[in-house]
Coordinates of C-alpha atoms in Angstrom, one line a residue:
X1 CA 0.0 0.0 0.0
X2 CA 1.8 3.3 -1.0
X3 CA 1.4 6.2 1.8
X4 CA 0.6 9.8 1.1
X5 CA 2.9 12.2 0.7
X6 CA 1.5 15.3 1.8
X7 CA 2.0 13.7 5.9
X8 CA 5.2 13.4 4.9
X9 CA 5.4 16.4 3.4
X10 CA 4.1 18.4 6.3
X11 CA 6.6 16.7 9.2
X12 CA 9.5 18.0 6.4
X13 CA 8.0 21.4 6.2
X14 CA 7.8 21.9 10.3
X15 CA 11.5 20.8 10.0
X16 CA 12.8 23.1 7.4
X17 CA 11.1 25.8 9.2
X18 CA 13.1 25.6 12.0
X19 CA 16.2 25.8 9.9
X20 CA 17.3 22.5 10.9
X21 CA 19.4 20.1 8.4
X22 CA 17.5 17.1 6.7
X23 CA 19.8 14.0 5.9
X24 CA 23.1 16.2 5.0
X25 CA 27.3 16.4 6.0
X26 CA 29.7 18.5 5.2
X27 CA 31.2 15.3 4.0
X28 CA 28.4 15.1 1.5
X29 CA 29.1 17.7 -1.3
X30 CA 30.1 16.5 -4.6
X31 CA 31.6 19.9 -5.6
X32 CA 35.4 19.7 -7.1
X33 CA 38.2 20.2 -4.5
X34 CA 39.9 23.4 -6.0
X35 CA 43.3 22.3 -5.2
X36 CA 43.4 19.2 -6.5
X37 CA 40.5 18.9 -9.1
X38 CA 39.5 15.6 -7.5
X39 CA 35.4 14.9 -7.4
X40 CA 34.5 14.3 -4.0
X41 CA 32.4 10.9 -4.0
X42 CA 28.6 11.4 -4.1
X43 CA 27.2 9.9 -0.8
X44 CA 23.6 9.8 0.1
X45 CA 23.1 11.5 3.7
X46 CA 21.1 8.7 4.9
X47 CA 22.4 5.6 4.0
X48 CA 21.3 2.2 2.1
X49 CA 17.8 1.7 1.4
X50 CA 18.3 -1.7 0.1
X51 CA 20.4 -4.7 -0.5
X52 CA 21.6 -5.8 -3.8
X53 CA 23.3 -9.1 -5.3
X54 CA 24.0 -8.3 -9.0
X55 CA 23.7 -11.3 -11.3
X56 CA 25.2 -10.7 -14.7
X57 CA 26.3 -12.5 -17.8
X58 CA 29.4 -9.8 -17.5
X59 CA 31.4 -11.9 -20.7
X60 CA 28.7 -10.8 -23.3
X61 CA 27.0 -8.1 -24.1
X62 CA 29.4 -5.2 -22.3
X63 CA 25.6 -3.6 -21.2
X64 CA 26.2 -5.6 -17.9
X65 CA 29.8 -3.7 -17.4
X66 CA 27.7 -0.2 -17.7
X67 CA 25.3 -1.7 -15.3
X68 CA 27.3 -2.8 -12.3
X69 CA 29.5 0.1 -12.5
X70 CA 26.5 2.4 -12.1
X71 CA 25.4 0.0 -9.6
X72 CA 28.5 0.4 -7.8
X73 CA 28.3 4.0 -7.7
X74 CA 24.8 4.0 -6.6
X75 CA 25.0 4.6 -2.3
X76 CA 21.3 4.4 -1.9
X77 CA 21.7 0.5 -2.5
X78 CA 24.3 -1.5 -0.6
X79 CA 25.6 -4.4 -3.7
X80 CA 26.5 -7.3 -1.1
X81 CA 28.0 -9.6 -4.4
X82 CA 28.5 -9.8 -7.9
X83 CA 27.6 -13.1 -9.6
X84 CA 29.4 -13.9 -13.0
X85 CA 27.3 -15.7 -15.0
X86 CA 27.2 -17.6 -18.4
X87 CA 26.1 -16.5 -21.6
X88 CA 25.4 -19.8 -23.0
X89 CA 25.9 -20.3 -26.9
X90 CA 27.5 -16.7 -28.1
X91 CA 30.5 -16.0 -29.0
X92 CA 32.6 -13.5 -27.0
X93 CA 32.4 -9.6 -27.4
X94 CA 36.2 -9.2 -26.3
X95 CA 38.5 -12.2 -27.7
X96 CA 41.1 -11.7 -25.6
X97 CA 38.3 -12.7 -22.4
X98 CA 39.0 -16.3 -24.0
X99 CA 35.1 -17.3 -23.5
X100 CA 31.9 -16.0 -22.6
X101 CA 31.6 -18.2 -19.4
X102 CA 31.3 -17.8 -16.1
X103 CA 34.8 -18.0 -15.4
X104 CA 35.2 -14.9 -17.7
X105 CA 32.5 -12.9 -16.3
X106 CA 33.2 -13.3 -12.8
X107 CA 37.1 -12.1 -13.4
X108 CA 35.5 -8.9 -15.2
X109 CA 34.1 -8.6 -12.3
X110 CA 36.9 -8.6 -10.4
X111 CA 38.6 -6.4 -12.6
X112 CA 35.2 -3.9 -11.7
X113 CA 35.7 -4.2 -8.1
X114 CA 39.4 -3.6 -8.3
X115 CA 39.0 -0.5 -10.7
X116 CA 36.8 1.0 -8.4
X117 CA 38.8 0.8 -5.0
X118 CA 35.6 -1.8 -4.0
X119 CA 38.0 -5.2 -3.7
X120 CA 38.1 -5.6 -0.5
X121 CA 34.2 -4.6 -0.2
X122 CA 32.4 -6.4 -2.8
X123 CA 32.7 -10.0 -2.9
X124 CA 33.0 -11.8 -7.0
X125 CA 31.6 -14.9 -7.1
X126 CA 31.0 -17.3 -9.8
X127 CA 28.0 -19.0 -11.6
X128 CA 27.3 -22.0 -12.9
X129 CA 29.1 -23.4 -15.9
X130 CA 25.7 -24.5 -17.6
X131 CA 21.8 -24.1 -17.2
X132 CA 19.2 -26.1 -15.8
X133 CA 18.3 -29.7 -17.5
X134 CA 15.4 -30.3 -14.9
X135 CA 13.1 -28.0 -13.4
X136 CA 13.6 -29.9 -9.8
X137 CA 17.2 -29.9 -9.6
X138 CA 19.6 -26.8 -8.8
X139 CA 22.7 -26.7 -10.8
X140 CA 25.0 -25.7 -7.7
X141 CA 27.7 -22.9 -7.7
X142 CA 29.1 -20.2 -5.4
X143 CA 26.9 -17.8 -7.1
X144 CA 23.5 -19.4 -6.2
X145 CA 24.8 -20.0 -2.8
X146 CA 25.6 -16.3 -2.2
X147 CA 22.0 -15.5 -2.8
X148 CA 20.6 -18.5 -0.5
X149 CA 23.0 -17.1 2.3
X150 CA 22.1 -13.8 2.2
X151 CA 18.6 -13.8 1.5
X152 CA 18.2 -16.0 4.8
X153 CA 20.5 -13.6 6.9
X154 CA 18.6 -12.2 10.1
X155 CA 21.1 -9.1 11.1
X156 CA 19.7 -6.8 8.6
X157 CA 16.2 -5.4 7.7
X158 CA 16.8 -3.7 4.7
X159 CA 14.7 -5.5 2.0
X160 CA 16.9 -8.1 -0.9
X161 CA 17.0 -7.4 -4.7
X162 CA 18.4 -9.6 -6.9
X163 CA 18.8 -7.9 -10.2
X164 CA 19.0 -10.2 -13.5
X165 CA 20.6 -9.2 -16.8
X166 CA 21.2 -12.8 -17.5
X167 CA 19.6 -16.3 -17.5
X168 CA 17.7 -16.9 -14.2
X169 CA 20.1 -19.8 -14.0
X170 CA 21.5 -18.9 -10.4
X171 CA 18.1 -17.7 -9.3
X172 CA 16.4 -20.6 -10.3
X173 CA 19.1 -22.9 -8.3
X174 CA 18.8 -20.8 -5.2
X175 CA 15.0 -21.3 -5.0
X176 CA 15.6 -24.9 -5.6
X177 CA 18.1 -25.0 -2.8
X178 CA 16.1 -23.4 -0.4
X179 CA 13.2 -22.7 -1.2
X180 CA 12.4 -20.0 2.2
X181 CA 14.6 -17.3 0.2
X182 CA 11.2 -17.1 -2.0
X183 CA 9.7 -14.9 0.8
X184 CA 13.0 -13.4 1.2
X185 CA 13.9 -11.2 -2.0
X186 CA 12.7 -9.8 -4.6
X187 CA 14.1 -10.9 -8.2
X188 CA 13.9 -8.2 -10.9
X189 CA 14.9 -9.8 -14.5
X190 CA 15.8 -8.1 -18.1
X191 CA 14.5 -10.7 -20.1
X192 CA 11.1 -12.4 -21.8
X193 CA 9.8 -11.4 -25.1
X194 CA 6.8 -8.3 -25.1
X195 CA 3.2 -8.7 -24.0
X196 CA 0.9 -10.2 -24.1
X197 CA 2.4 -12.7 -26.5
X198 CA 6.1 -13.3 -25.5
X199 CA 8.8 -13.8 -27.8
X200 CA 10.9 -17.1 -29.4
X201 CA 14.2 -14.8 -29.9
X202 CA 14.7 -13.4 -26.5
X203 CA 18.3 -13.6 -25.4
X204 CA 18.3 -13.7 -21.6
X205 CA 15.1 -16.3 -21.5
X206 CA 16.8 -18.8 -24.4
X207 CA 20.2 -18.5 -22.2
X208 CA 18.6 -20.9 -19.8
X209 CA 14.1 -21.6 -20.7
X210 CA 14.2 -23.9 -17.7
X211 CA 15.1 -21.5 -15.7
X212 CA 12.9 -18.5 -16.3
X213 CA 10.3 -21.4 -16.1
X214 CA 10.9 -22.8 -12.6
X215 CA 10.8 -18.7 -11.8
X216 CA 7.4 -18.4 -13.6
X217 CA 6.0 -21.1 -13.4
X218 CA 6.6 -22.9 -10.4
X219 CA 8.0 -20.3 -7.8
X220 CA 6.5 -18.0 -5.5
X221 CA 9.3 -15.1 -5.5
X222 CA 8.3 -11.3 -6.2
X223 CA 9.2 -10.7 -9.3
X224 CA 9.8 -7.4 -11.4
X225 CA 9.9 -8.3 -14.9
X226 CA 12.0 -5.6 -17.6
X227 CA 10.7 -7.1 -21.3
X228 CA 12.9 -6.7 -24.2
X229 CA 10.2 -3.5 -25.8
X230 CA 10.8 -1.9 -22.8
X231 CA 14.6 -2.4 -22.3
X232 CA 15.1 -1.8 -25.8
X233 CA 14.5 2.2 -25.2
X234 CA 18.1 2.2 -23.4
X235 CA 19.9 3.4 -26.0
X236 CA 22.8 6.1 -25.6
X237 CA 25.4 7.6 -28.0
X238 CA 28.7 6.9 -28.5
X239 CA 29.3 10.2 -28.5
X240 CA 28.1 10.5 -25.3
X241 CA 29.6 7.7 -23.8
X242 CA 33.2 9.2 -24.8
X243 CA 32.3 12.6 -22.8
X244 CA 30.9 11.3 -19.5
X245 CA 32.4 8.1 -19.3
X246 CA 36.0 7.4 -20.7
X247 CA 37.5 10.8 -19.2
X248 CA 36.7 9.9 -15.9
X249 CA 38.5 7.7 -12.8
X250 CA 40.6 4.3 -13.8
X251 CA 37.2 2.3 -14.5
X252 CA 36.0 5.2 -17.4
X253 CA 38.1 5.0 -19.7
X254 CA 38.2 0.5 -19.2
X255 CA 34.5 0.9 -20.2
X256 CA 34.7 3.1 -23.2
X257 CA 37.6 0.9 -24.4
X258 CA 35.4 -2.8 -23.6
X259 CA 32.5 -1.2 -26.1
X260 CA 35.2 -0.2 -28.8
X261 CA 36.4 -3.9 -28.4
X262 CA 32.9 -5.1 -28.8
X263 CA 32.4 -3.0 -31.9
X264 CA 35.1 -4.0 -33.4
X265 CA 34.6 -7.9 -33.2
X266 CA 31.3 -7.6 -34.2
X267 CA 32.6 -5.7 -37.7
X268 CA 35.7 -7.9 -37.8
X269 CA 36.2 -11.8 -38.8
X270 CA 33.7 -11.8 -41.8
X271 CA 30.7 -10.4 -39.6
X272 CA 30.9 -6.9 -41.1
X273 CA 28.1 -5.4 -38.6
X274 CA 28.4 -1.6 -38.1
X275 CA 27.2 -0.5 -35.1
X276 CA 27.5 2.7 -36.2
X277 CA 26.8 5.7 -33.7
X278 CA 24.7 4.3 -31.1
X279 CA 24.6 1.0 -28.3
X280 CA 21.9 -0.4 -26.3
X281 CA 22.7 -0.4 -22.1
X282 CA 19.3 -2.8 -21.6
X283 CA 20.6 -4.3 -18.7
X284 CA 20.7 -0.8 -16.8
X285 CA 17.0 0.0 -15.4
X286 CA 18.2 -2.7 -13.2
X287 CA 19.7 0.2 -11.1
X288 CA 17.0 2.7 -11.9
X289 CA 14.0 0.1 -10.3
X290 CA 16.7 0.2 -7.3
X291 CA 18.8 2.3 -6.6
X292 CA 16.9 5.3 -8.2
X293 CA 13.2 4.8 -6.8
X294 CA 11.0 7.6 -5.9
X295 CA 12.2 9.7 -2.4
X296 CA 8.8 9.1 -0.3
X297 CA 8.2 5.2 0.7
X298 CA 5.7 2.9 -1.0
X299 CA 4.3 1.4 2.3
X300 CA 3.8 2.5 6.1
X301 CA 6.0 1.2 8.1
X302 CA 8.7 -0.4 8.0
X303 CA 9.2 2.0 4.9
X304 CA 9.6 0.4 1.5
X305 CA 10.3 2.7 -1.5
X306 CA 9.6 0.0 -4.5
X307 CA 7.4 3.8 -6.7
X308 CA 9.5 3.4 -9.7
X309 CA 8.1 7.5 -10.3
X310 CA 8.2 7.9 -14.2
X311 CA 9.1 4.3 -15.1
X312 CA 4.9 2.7 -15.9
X313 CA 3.9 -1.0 -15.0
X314 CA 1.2 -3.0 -15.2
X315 CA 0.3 -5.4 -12.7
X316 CA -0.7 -9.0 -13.8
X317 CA -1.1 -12.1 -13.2
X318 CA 2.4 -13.9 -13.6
X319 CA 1.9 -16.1 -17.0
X320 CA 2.9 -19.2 -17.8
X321 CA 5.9 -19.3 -20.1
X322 CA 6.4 -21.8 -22.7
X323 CA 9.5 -23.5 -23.5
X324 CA 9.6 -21.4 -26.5
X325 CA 9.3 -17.7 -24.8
X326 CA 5.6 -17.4 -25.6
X327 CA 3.5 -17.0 -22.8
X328 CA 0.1 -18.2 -21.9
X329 CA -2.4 -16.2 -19.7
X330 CA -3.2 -17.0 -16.1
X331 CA -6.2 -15.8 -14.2
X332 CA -4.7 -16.7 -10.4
X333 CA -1.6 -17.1 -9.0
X334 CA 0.9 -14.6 -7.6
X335 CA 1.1 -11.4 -9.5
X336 CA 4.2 -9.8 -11.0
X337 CA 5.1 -6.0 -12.5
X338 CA 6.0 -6.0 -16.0
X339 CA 7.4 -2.9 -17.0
X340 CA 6.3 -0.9 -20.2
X341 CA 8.3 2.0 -20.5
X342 CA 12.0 3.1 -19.0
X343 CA 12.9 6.9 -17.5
X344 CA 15.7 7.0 -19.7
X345 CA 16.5 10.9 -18.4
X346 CA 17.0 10.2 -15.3
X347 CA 18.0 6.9 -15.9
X348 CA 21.5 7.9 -18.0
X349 CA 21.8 11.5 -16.6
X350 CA 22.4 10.1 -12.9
X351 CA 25.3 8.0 -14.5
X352 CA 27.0 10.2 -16.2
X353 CA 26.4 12.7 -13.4
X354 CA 27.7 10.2 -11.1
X355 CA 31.1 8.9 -13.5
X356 CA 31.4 13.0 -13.0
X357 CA 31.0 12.9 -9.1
X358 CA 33.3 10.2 -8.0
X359 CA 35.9 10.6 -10.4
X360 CA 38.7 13.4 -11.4
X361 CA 38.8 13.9 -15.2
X362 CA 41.7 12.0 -16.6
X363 CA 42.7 10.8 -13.1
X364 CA 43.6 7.6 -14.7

């Protein structure tokens, strides 16, 4: 149940009345240091909102890079792992990864975490080598074990995403090994073909069908559902991935040099694609349905802020999806959001504002 915001409101007003500071440090500006031109980090005054575990096929498609970074940089959501997972089938975007597997992915993203200063902060683990064969039987790694163990931790009350530009491979495993982390998280995936039909061509479900199907079909986990018409919108330019991104920090100008590599592999060996001016980042409304939710809370308490302001949904009954990526209509069971449409603004601008905040130009 969302609460009103004009309560709210009024307990903020009283406040700002009597000239007293909401939620900010000194230690909080982002304004450059004069001396030094360094960005002082962006920190939010009051802390995590929510837990993340970021599960990514980090070896393909170099969207997932652009994702986790902004993830990273995001302080209004704590990332408690990073799971490298398998793109099963495609070749590599960056030969010189030597595979798209989860071996690959999980040492990009180590190479993230270390770029970033987070090594020592974020744990890397990896995902399973290959998807699911039978809908009753996990395929067991250290990535699907990270979300069992913390989705059944009792220490902390801020409320478990675990965000999906990938198969649902590890997902699907950790509901299999324990099926209690069900009531304990809340899985939002970048994947499935449009409504109401569903799609044969989708990447992320044909990485692993029996595993968006034990999520569908079988489980009762909150899910928030991204569909390839509405993660399509995420496009940016490449000219403006060259200004706000590659002049900024160690990890920048990494980035801007992983999509050049991608490019180029996809024009090169006889595949002659030009990707001319543009790329699509579909994996990153993962942070915006997380880290970027609207300021007043969704329920009374304990708060939840799950408004996704700008960003439209639908609410329906979860469907039943076919091993094919079609979906068939359900009348009862649990329901799900399925997103229509992406704030793109704010989506992009708070990244590149953010590559700005944390990082000096050319500091690398």
């Amino acid at each position: 149940m969302e609460i009103g915001r004009r309560g709210l409101m009024r307990g903020v007003g009283a406040t700002l009345a009597t000239g007293a500071t909401v939620g900010v440090s000194a230690g909080s500006a982002s304004a450059q240091t004069p001396a030094t031109g360094k960005a002082k980090p962006h920190r939010a005054g009051l802390g995590a909102r929510s837990r993340v575990i970021i599960s990514n096929d980090l070896a393909g498609d170099p969207d997932g890079l652009f994702s986790t970074v902004h993830a990273l940089l995001s302080p209004s959501t704590e990332v408690r792992g990073i799971i490298g997972t398998f793109a099963d089938g495609r070749a590599p975007y960056d030969p010189a990864n030597g595979g798209d597997g989860s071996a690959q992915a999980a040492e990009l993203g180590r190479t993230i975490v270390r770029l970033m200063g987070l090594q020592r902060t974020v744990p890397v683990f990896k995902g399973a080598d290959s998807k699911l064969t039978d809908p009753t039987r996990p395929v067991r790694s250290p990535g699907a074990e990270a979300i069992v163990a913390e989705a059944m931790r009792t220490d902390t009350a801020l409320p478990l995403y675990v965000t999906v530009g990938a198969a649902l491979t590890e997902v699907a495993s950790a509901l299999l090994i324990e099926p209690a982390v069900a009531d304990r998280m809340t899985v939002i995936w970048i994947g499935g073909g449009p409504y109401p039909s569903g799609s044969t061509g989708e990447t992320n479900f044909n990485e692993d069908p029996i595993a968006a199907q034990v999520v569908f079909n079988n489980s009762s986990v909150p899910l928030w559902q991204v569909p390839s018409d509405a993660y399509g919108v995420c496009m940016v330019s490449d000219a403006e991935l060259e200004v706000d991104v590659a002049p900024y920090g160690d990890i920048g100008p990494w980035l801007y040099a992983k999509l050049q590599t991608a490019r180029e592999t996809l024009w090169a060996n006889g595949r002659g694609v030009n990707t001319g001016e543009t790329w699509s980042l579909g994996d990153s409304p993962l942070v915006l349905l997380t880290a970027l939710t609207s300021w007043g809370p969704s329920t009374n308490r304990p708060f939840l802020y799950q408004r996704t302001g700008s960003s439209p949904y639908d609410t329906v009954y979860a469907p039943f999806i076919n091993s094919d990526g079609t979906y068939t209509a359900r009348s009862e069971g649990r329901k799900i959001r399925v997103y229509k449409d992406v704030d793109t603004r704010t989506l992009f601008s708070d990244f590149f504002a953010k590559m700005r905040a944390h990082h000096a130009r050319g500091s690398h």
